[in-house]
Amino acid sequence: MKLFPGNARSRRTREALLAAARSLLERDGFEPLTMAAVAERAGVSRRAVYLHFESRSDLIAALFGYVNEAEDLAASLRPVHDAPDAVTALDEWAGHLARYHSKLITHGRAFARVRGTDEDAARLWATVMADWRSMCRTLAGRLHREGRLATGWTVDTATDLLWALMSFDVVEGLLVECGWSQDEFAERMAALLRSTFVAGDQRVAARMTDPTRRDPELQDDPDFADEHSRPTYADEQDDDPGMEADESTPDDSGGMDLDAGSPP
């Protein structure tokens, strides 16, 4: 079904209404988003709004498709779908989150405030979450089919974590609160996804976690060098003979590896 059906005039009116609804959402949040407010913002009568949308719920549902089309979701996802292999798709997915979800932070805030109390918001949020999970399951399923999903993960659990990492709290926290650029977000998220989900691929994660990589000038900073040359807790354990296991005494686990079932 096309987003703007009917004749040219009808399509223009419908698009103006959805643009007005988006503007209200981004400026005032979800609560003031009423049919009357949209009509006033678009400069049309309330009757004109109801000719295109039977209810506020119908308007809000259409708003989801409108935003995706206006921001060209299909183009942002194309590199993910066209990737030659699952690992490259995972890298492209990190880029998609950086460039696309960064545009929707205001929407995420608006939904977070009311989705527990506003039925229309809750209904649309459920649709969005189902869409997110579907995309994450496609990524996890491809990793599994190509034999690249790391040990300890299933398609279900990998889907769960990929979905959680799409959270607007994560995106806003890193881009806004921490001041990361979109390129930094994409690169570091790709490193995280590879090191977590890809079997045998720790190279990017090792490079990204090098404490001198973010600021090369720190390599010449004596305070930084002193801090990072201090013995760690693990070093102190190695130097303490009392911390060494007594090979003649069986452990309390009965010989079982208690970490065997832990996730990577």
PDB file of C-alpha atoms in Angstrom:
ATOM      1  CA  MET A   1       0.000   0.000   0.000  1.00  0.00           C
ATOM      2  CA  LYS A   2       1.346   3.420  -0.940  1.00  0.00           C
ATOM      3  CA  LEU A   3       1.843   5.972   1.804  1.00  0.00           C
ATOM      4  CA  PHE A   4       0.038   8.742  -0.089  1.00  0.00           C
ATOM      5  CA  PRO A   5      -2.817   7.194  -2.119  1.00  0.00           C
ATOM      6  CA  GLY A   6      -5.388   9.090  -4.188  1.00  0.00           C
ATOM      7  CA  ASN A   7      -5.009  12.121  -6.394  1.00  0.00           C
ATOM      8  CA  ALA A   8      -2.207  14.684  -6.194  1.00  0.00           C
ATOM      9  CA  ARG A   9      -4.178  17.128  -4.025  1.00  0.00           C
ATOM     10  CA  SER A  10      -5.151  14.394  -1.592  1.00  0.00           C
ATOM     11  CA  ARG A  11      -1.554  13.208  -1.379  1.00  0.00           C
ATOM     12  CA  ARG A  12      -0.327  16.722  -0.661  1.00  0.00           C
ATOM     13  CA  THR A  13      -2.868  17.183   2.113  1.00  0.00           C
ATOM     14  CA  ARG A  14      -2.055  13.835   3.689  1.00  0.00           C
ATOM     15  CA  GLU A  15       1.670  14.555   3.553  1.00  0.00           C
ATOM     16  CA  ALA A  16       1.110  18.003   5.089  1.00  0.00           C
ATOM     17  CA  LEU A  17      -0.846  16.424   7.936  1.00  0.00           C
ATOM     18  CA  LEU A  18       1.864  13.860   8.640  1.00  0.00           C
ATOM     19  CA  ALA A  19       4.563  16.521   8.464  1.00  0.00           C
ATOM     20  CA  ALA A  20       2.560  18.600  10.945  1.00  0.00           C
ATOM     21  CA  ALA A  21       2.163  15.592  13.239  1.00  0.00           C
ATOM     22  CA  ARG A  22       5.899  14.935  13.142  1.00  0.00           C
ATOM     23  CA  SER A  23       6.680  18.582  13.864  1.00  0.00           C
ATOM     24  CA  LEU A  24       4.362  18.588  16.878  1.00  0.00           C
ATOM     25  CA  LEU A  25       5.856  15.346  18.168  1.00  0.00           C
ATOM     26  CA  GLU A  26       9.405  16.659  17.924  1.00  0.00           C
ATOM     27  CA  ARG A  27       8.557  20.052  19.419  1.00  0.00           C
ATOM     28  CA  ASP A  28       6.020  19.255  22.140  1.00  0.00           C
ATOM     29  CA  GLY A  29       6.155  15.505  22.687  1.00  0.00           C
ATOM     30  CA  PHE A  30       3.411  12.945  22.335  1.00  0.00           C
ATOM     31  CA  GLU A  31       0.787  14.270  24.744  1.00  0.00           C
ATOM     32  CA  PRO A  32      -0.293  17.368  22.729  1.00  0.00           C
ATOM     33  CA  LEU A  33      -0.479  15.382  19.489  1.00  0.00           C
ATOM     34  CA  THR A  34      -4.243  15.605  18.871  1.00  0.00           C
ATOM     35  CA  MET A  35      -6.312  15.731  15.708  1.00  0.00           C
ATOM     36  CA  ALA A  36      -7.189  19.372  16.402  1.00  0.00           C
ATOM     37  CA  ALA A  37      -3.550  20.316  16.970  1.00  0.00           C
ATOM     38  CA  VAL A  38      -2.496  18.625  13.737  1.00  0.00           C
ATOM     39  CA  ALA A  39      -5.259  20.395  11.804  1.00  0.00           C
ATOM     40  CA  GLU A  40      -4.193  23.776  13.183  1.00  0.00           C
ATOM     41  CA  ARG A  41      -0.519  23.107  12.501  1.00  0.00           C
ATOM     42  CA  ALA A  42      -1.234  22.031   8.913  1.00  0.00           C
ATOM     43  CA  GLY A  43      -3.644  24.918   8.289  1.00  0.00           C
ATOM     44  CA  VAL A  44      -6.649  22.734   7.472  1.00  0.00           C
ATOM     45  CA  SER A  45      -9.959  21.944   9.099  1.00  0.00           C
ATOM     46  CA  ARG A  46     -10.465  19.080  11.557  1.00  0.00           C
ATOM     47  CA  ARG A  47     -12.808  17.566   8.996  1.00  0.00           C
ATOM     48  CA  ALA A  48      -9.896  17.368   6.539  1.00  0.00           C
ATOM     49  CA  VAL A  49      -7.857  15.443   9.107  1.00  0.00           C
ATOM     50  CA  TYR A  50     -10.661  12.924   9.624  1.00  0.00           C
ATOM     51  CA  LEU A  51     -11.051  12.470   5.868  1.00  0.00           C
ATOM     52  CA  HIS A  52      -7.527  11.037   5.821  1.00  0.00           C
ATOM     53  CA  PHE A  53      -7.303   9.409   9.263  1.00  0.00           C
ATOM     54  CA  GLU A  54     -10.221   7.813  11.063  1.00  0.00           C
ATOM     55  CA  SER A  55      -8.692   8.359  14.492  1.00  0.00           C
ATOM     56  CA  ARG A  56      -5.637   9.581  16.338  1.00  0.00           C
ATOM     57  CA  SER A  57      -4.476   5.970  16.460  1.00  0.00           C
ATOM     58  CA  ASP A  58      -4.687   5.734  12.675  1.00  0.00           C
ATOM     59  CA  LEU A  59      -2.754   9.009  12.317  1.00  0.00           C
ATOM     60  CA  ILE A  60       0.017   7.857  14.638  1.00  0.00           C
ATOM     61  CA  ALA A  61       0.331   4.512  12.890  1.00  0.00           C
ATOM     62  CA  ALA A  62       0.735   6.320   9.556  1.00  0.00           C
ATOM     63  CA  LEU A  63       3.326   8.606  11.145  1.00  0.00           C
ATOM     64  CA  PHE A  64       5.652   5.608  11.641  1.00  0.00           C
ATOM     65  CA  GLY A  65       5.686   4.866   7.905  1.00  0.00           C
ATOM     66  CA  TYR A  66       5.963   8.544   7.039  1.00  0.00           C
ATOM     67  CA  VAL A  67       9.088   9.068   9.148  1.00  0.00           C
ATOM     68  CA  ASN A  68      10.733   5.949   7.719  1.00  0.00           C
ATOM     69  CA  GLU A  69      10.037   7.131   4.195  1.00  0.00           C
ATOM     70  CA  ALA A  70      11.030  10.751   4.863  1.00  0.00           C
ATOM     71  CA  GLU A  71      14.358   9.686   6.380  1.00  0.00           C
ATOM     72  CA  ASP A  72      14.854   7.011   3.693  1.00  0.00           C
ATOM     73  CA  LEU A  73      15.090   3.981   5.948  1.00  0.00           C
ATOM     74  CA  ALA A  74      15.389   1.745   2.889  1.00  0.00           C
ATOM     75  CA  ALA A  75      18.550   3.524   1.729  1.00  0.00           C
ATOM     76  CA  SER A  76      20.114   3.346   5.184  1.00  0.00           C
ATOM     77  CA  LEU A  77      19.460  -0.397   5.384  1.00  0.00           C
ATOM     78  CA  ARG A  78      20.545  -1.171   1.831  1.00  0.00           C
ATOM     79  CA  PRO A  79      24.244  -1.707   2.719  1.00  0.00           C
ATOM     80  CA  VAL A  80      23.142  -4.171   5.416  1.00  0.00           C
ATOM     81  CA  HIS A  81      21.009  -6.178   2.998  1.00  0.00           C
ATOM     82  CA  ASP A  82      23.608  -6.013   0.217  1.00  0.00           C
ATOM     83  CA  ALA A  83      26.567  -7.030   2.380  1.00  0.00           C
ATOM     84  CA  PRO A  84      28.447 -10.038   0.930  1.00  0.00           C
ATOM     85  CA  ASP A  85      28.645 -11.856   4.258  1.00  0.00           C
ATOM     86  CA  ALA A  86      27.217 -11.807   7.762  1.00  0.00           C
ATOM     87  CA  VAL A  87      30.186 -10.093   9.408  1.00  0.00           C
ATOM     88  CA  THR A  88      30.162  -7.253   6.881  1.00  0.00           C
ATOM     89  CA  ALA A  89      26.402  -6.965   7.435  1.00  0.00           C
ATOM     90  CA  LEU A  90      27.084  -6.551  11.160  1.00  0.00           C
ATOM     91  CA  ASP A  91      29.542  -3.725  10.433  1.00  0.00           C
ATOM     92  CA  GLU A  92      27.009  -2.051   8.141  1.00  0.00           C
ATOM     93  CA  TRP A  93      24.358  -2.453  10.830  1.00  0.00           C
ATOM     94  CA  ALA A  94      26.500  -0.386  13.215  1.00  0.00           C
ATOM     95  CA  GLY A  95      26.715   2.298  10.535  1.00  0.00           C
ATOM     96  CA  HIS A  96      22.943   2.223  10.093  1.00  0.00           C
ATOM     97  CA  LEU A  97      22.366   2.755  13.814  1.00  0.00           C
ATOM     98  CA  ALA A  98      24.756   5.707  13.797  1.00  0.00           C
ATOM     99  CA  ARG A  99      23.273   7.523  10.812  1.00  0.00           C
ATOM    100  CA  TYR A 100      19.565   6.625  11.150  1.00  0.00           C
ATOM    101  CA  HIS A 101      18.757   6.255  14.846  1.00  0.00           C
ATOM    102  CA  SER A 102      20.621   9.466  15.611  1.00  0.00           C
ATOM    103  CA  LYS A 103      17.879  11.292  13.678  1.00  0.00           C
ATOM    104  CA  LEU A 104      15.122   9.804  15.835  1.00  0.00           C
ATOM    105  CA  ILE A 105      16.375  10.550  19.347  1.00  0.00           C
ATOM    106  CA  THR A 106      13.659  13.161  19.893  1.00  0.00           C
ATOM    107  CA  HIS A 107      11.009  10.626  18.876  1.00  0.00           C
ATOM    108  CA  GLY A 108      12.462   8.074  21.269  1.00  0.00           C
ATOM    109  CA  ARG A 109      12.262  10.525  24.156  1.00  0.00           C
ATOM    110  CA  ALA A 110       8.655  11.367  23.320  1.00  0.00           C
ATOM    111  CA  PHE A 111       7.583   7.717  23.251  1.00  0.00           C
ATOM    112  CA  ALA A 112       9.490   6.870  26.426  1.00  0.00           C
ATOM    113  CA  ARG A 113       7.484   9.429  28.396  1.00  0.00           C
ATOM    114  CA  VAL A 114       4.030   8.140  27.498  1.00  0.00           C
ATOM    115  CA  ARG A 115       4.111   4.609  26.116  1.00  0.00           C
ATOM    116  CA  GLY A 116       3.021   3.253  29.503  1.00  0.00           C
ATOM    117  CA  THR A 117      -0.035   5.485  29.695  1.00  0.00           C
ATOM    118  CA  ASP A 118      -1.021   6.392  26.117  1.00  0.00           C
ATOM    119  CA  GLU A 119      -2.680   3.511  24.248  1.00  0.00           C
ATOM    120  CA  ASP A 120      -1.929   4.963  20.812  1.00  0.00           C
ATOM    121  CA  ALA A 121       1.734   5.415  21.685  1.00  0.00           C
ATOM    122  CA  ALA A 122       1.913   1.942  23.184  1.00  0.00           C
ATOM    123  CA  ARG A 123       0.387   0.422  20.053  1.00  0.00           C
ATOM    124  CA  LEU A 124       2.875   2.149  17.756  1.00  0.00           C
ATOM    125  CA  TRP A 125       5.783   1.347  20.082  1.00  0.00           C
ATOM    126  CA  ALA A 126       4.857  -2.341  19.920  1.00  0.00           C
ATOM    127  CA  THR A 127       4.923  -2.135  16.113  1.00  0.00           C
ATOM    128  CA  VAL A 128       8.329  -0.446  16.146  1.00  0.00           C
ATOM    129  CA  MET A 129       9.762  -3.010  18.574  1.00  0.00           C
ATOM    130  CA  ALA A 130       8.487  -5.898  16.459  1.00  0.00           C
ATOM    131  CA  ASP A 131      10.146  -4.319  13.419  1.00  0.00           C
ATOM    132  CA  TRP A 132      13.424  -3.880  15.303  1.00  0.00           C
ATOM    133  CA  ARG A 133      13.425  -7.472  16.521  1.00  0.00           C
ATOM    134  CA  SER A 134      12.722  -8.755  13.027  1.00  0.00           C
ATOM    135  CA  MET A 135      15.775  -6.944  11.661  1.00  0.00           C
ATOM    136  CA  CYS A 136      17.952  -8.171  14.536  1.00  0.00           C
ATOM    137  CA  ARG A 137      16.790 -11.752  14.013  1.00  0.00           C
ATOM    138  CA  THR A 138      17.734 -11.508  10.338  1.00  0.00           C
ATOM    139  CA  LEU A 139      21.279 -10.493  11.326  1.00  0.00           C
ATOM    140  CA  ALA A 140      21.621 -13.189  13.983  1.00  0.00           C
ATOM    141  CA  GLY A 141      20.171 -15.830  11.685  1.00  0.00           C
ATOM    142  CA  ARG A 142      22.642 -14.968   8.942  1.00  0.00           C
ATOM    143  CA  LEU A 143      25.588 -15.235  11.347  1.00  0.00           C
ATOM    144  CA  HIS A 144      24.305 -18.651  12.392  1.00  0.00           C
ATOM    145  CA  ARG A 145      23.726 -19.911   8.853  1.00  0.00           C
ATOM    146  CA  GLU A 146      27.230 -18.871   7.779  1.00  0.00           C
ATOM    147  CA  GLY A 147      28.820 -20.508  10.815  1.00  0.00           C
ATOM    148  CA  ARG A 148      30.080 -17.218  12.250  1.00  0.00           C
ATOM    149  CA  LEU A 149      27.937 -16.944  15.397  1.00  0.00           C
ATOM    150  CA  ALA A 150      30.215 -17.143  18.448  1.00  0.00           C
ATOM    151  CA  THR A 151      30.014 -20.068  20.852  1.00  0.00           C
ATOM    152  CA  GLY A 152      27.519 -19.573  23.656  1.00  0.00           C
ATOM    153  CA  TRP A 153      25.030 -17.589  21.586  1.00  0.00           C
ATOM    154  CA  THR A 154      21.850 -18.761  19.917  1.00  0.00           C
ATOM    155  CA  VAL A 155      19.858 -16.908  17.302  1.00  0.00           C
ATOM    156  CA  ASP A 156      17.350 -16.011  20.027  1.00  0.00           C
ATOM    157  CA  THR A 157      19.862 -14.643  22.545  1.00  0.00           C
ATOM    158  CA  ALA A 158      21.861 -12.803  19.885  1.00  0.00           C
ATOM    159  CA  THR A 159      18.606 -11.237  18.666  1.00  0.00           C
ATOM    160  CA  ASP A 160      17.828 -10.129  22.221  1.00  0.00           C
ATOM    161  CA  LEU A 161      21.126  -8.297  22.686  1.00  0.00           C
ATOM    162  CA  LEU A 162      21.203  -6.790  19.196  1.00  0.00           C
ATOM    163  CA  TRP A 163      17.712  -5.440  19.880  1.00  0.00           C
ATOM    164  CA  ALA A 164      18.719  -4.015  23.273  1.00  0.00           C
ATOM    165  CA  LEU A 165      21.680  -2.202  21.709  1.00  0.00           C
ATOM    166  CA  MET A 166      19.266  -0.348  19.399  1.00  0.00           C
ATOM    167  CA  SER A 167      17.852   1.469  22.436  1.00  0.00           C
ATOM    168  CA  PHE A 168      17.541   5.220  22.084  1.00  0.00           C
ATOM    169  CA  ASP A 169      19.076   5.458  25.575  1.00  0.00           C
ATOM    170  CA  VAL A 170      22.251   3.867  24.191  1.00  0.00           C
ATOM    171  CA  VAL A 171      22.298   6.025  21.062  1.00  0.00           C
ATOM    172  CA  GLU A 172      21.543   9.278  22.887  1.00  0.00           C
ATOM    173  CA  GLY A 173      23.924   8.488  25.736  1.00  0.00           C
ATOM    174  CA  LEU A 174      26.893   7.937  23.449  1.00  0.00           C
ATOM    175  CA  LEU A 175      26.198  10.579  20.792  1.00  0.00           C
ATOM    176  CA  VAL A 176      24.833  13.328  23.031  1.00  0.00           C
ATOM    177  CA  GLU A 177      26.041  12.740  26.574  1.00  0.00           C
ATOM    178  CA  CYS A 178      29.458  11.307  25.678  1.00  0.00           C
ATOM    179  CA  GLY A 179      29.920  13.468  22.606  1.00  0.00           C
ATOM    180  CA  TRP A 180      30.808  10.712  20.155  1.00  0.00           C
ATOM    181  CA  SER A 181      30.599  11.535  16.472  1.00  0.00           C
ATOM    182  CA  GLN A 182      28.523   9.314  14.204  1.00  0.00           C
ATOM    183  CA  ASP A 183      31.726   7.877  12.736  1.00  0.00           C
ATOM    184  CA  GLU A 184      33.072   7.067  16.204  1.00  0.00           C
ATOM    185  CA  PHE A 185      29.780   5.470  17.174  1.00  0.00           C
ATOM    186  CA  ALA A 186      29.729   3.337  14.024  1.00  0.00           C
ATOM    187  CA  GLU A 187      33.332   2.184  14.415  1.00  0.00           C
ATOM    188  CA  ARG A 188      33.096   1.374  18.117  1.00  0.00           C
ATOM    189  CA  MET A 189      29.707  -0.285  17.833  1.00  0.00           C
ATOM    190  CA  ALA A 190      31.031  -2.444  14.987  1.00  0.00           C
ATOM    191  CA  ALA A 191      33.973  -3.448  17.197  1.00  0.00           C
ATOM    192  CA  LEU A 192      31.612  -4.349  20.031  1.00  0.00           C
ATOM    193  CA  LEU A 193      29.329  -6.384  17.775  1.00  0.00           C
ATOM    194  CA  ARG A 194      32.237  -8.279  16.204  1.00  0.00           C
ATOM    195  CA  SER A 195      33.908  -9.076  19.516  1.00  0.00           C
ATOM    196  CA  THR A 196      30.597 -10.218  21.002  1.00  0.00           C
ATOM    197  CA  PHE A 197      28.916 -12.157  18.230  1.00  0.00           C
ATOM    198  CA  VAL A 198      31.526 -13.211  15.674  1.00  0.00           C
ATOM    199  CA  ALA A 199      33.368 -16.469  16.265  1.00  0.00           C
ATOM    200  CA  GLY A 200      37.144 -16.015  16.395  1.00  0.00           C
ATOM    201  CA  ASP A 201      37.204 -12.322  15.498  1.00  0.00           C
ATOM    202  CA  GLN A 202      38.818 -10.368  18.331  1.00  0.00           C
ATOM    203  CA  ARG A 203      41.111  -8.187  16.223  1.00  0.00           C
ATOM    204  CA  VAL A 204      38.914  -5.111  16.017  1.00  0.00           C
ATOM    205  CA  ALA A 205      38.011  -5.254  19.705  1.00  0.00           C
ATOM    206  CA  ALA A 206      41.663  -5.462  20.733  1.00  0.00           C
ATOM    207  CA  ARG A 207      42.493  -2.423  18.620  1.00  0.00           C
ATOM    208  CA  MET A 208      39.523  -0.440  19.893  1.00  0.00           C
ATOM    209  CA  THR A 209      40.261  -1.105  23.572  1.00  0.00           C
ATOM    210  CA  ASP A 210      43.901   0.054  23.374  1.00  0.00           C
ATOM    211  CA  PRO A 211      43.845   2.958  25.897  1.00  0.00           C
ATOM    212  CA  THR A 212      46.395   4.974  23.888  1.00  0.00           C
ATOM    213  CA  ARG A 213      44.427   4.740  20.637  1.00  0.00           C
ATOM    214  CA  ARG A 214      41.831   7.379  21.439  1.00  0.00           C
ATOM    215  CA  ASP A 215      44.440  10.030  22.244  1.00  0.00           C
ATOM    216  CA  PRO A 216      47.990   9.345  20.933  1.00  0.00           C
ATOM    217  CA  GLU A 217      49.334  12.214  23.062  1.00  0.00           C
ATOM    218  CA  LEU A 218      48.661  10.109  26.160  1.00  0.00           C
ATOM    219  CA  GLN A 219      51.520   7.839  25.136  1.00  0.00           C
ATOM    220  CA  ASP A 220      53.936  10.617  26.161  1.00  0.00           C
ATOM    221  CA  ASP A 221      52.068  11.612  29.319  1.00  0.00           C
ATOM    222  CA  PRO A 222      54.077  10.431  32.371  1.00  0.00           C
ATOM    223  CA  ASP A 223      50.978  10.385  34.590  1.00  0.00           C
ATOM    224  CA  PHE A 224      49.150   8.189  32.082  1.00  0.00           C
ATOM    225  CA  ALA A 225      52.185   5.909  31.723  1.00  0.00           C
ATOM    226  CA  ASP A 226      52.530   5.633  35.497  1.00  0.00           C
ATOM    227  CA  GLU A 227      48.847   4.826  35.923  1.00  0.00           C
ATOM    228  CA  HIS A 228      48.903   2.097  33.315  1.00  0.00           C
ATOM    229  CA  SER A 229      52.139   0.567  34.597  1.00  0.00           C
ATOM    230  CA  ARG A 230      50.743  -0.066  38.062  1.00  0.00           C
ATOM    231  CA  PRO A 231      50.222  -3.700  38.969  1.00  0.00           C
ATOM    232  CA  THR A 232      46.710  -4.963  38.487  1.00  0.00           C
ATOM    233  CA  TYR A 233      44.687  -7.029  40.904  1.00  0.00           C
ATOM    234  CA  ALA A 234      45.444 -10.071  38.756  1.00  0.00           C
ATOM    235  CA  ASP A 235      49.188  -9.288  38.963  1.00  0.00           C
ATOM    236  CA  GLU A 236      48.998  -9.128  42.742  1.00  0.00           C
ATOM    237  CA  GLN A 237      47.247 -12.489  42.818  1.00  0.00           C
ATOM    238  CA  ASP A 238      50.032 -13.995  40.717  1.00  0.00           C
ATOM    239  CA  ASP A 239      52.649 -12.678  43.161  1.00  0.00           C
ATOM    240  CA  ASP A 240      50.833 -13.976  46.238  1.00  0.00           C
ATOM    241  CA  PRO A 241      51.647 -17.634  46.898  1.00  0.00           C
ATOM    242  CA  GLY A 242      48.644 -17.815  49.189  1.00  0.00           C
ATOM    243  CA  MET A 243      46.371 -17.207  46.226  1.00  0.00           C
ATOM    244  CA  GLU A 244      47.652 -20.219  44.294  1.00  0.00           C
ATOM    245  CA  ALA A 245      45.337 -23.208  44.146  1.00  0.00           C
ATOM    246  CA  ASP A 246      46.352 -26.285  46.107  1.00  0.00           C
ATOM    247  CA  GLU A 247      46.498 -28.961  43.454  1.00  0.00           C
ATOM    248  CA  SER A 248      46.112 -31.665  46.098  1.00  0.00           C
ATOM    249  CA  THR A 249      42.779 -30.264  47.305  1.00  0.00           C
ATOM    250  CA  PRO A 250      39.680 -30.798  45.127  1.00  0.00           C
ATOM    251  CA  ASP A 251      37.642 -27.691  44.410  1.00  0.00           C
ATOM    252  CA  ASP A 252      34.142 -27.164  45.787  1.00  0.00           C
ATOM    253  CA  SER A 253      32.598 -27.493  42.343  1.00  0.00           C
ATOM    254  CA  GLY A 254      33.274 -31.199  42.219  1.00  0.00           C
ATOM    255  CA  GLY A 255      35.540 -30.723  39.220  1.00  0.00           C
ATOM    256  CA  MET A 256      32.879 -28.927  37.150  1.00  0.00           C
ATOM    257  CA  ASP A 257      33.786 -25.819  35.165  1.00  0.00           C
ATOM    258  CA  LEU A 258      31.391 -23.275  36.634  1.00  0.00           C
ATOM    259  CA  ASP A 259      32.026 -20.850  33.783  1.00  0.00           C
ATOM    260  CA  ALA A 260      31.279 -23.337  31.039  1.00  0.00           C
ATOM    261  CA  GLY A 261      27.768 -22.107  30.535  1.00  0.00           C
ATOM    262  CA  SER A 262      28.430 -18.391  30.807  1.00  0.00           C
ATOM    263  CA  PRO A 263      27.901 -16.198  27.738  1.00  0.00           C
ATOM    264  CA  PRO A 264      30.940 -14.864  25.941  1.00  0.00           C
TER     265      PRO A 264
END
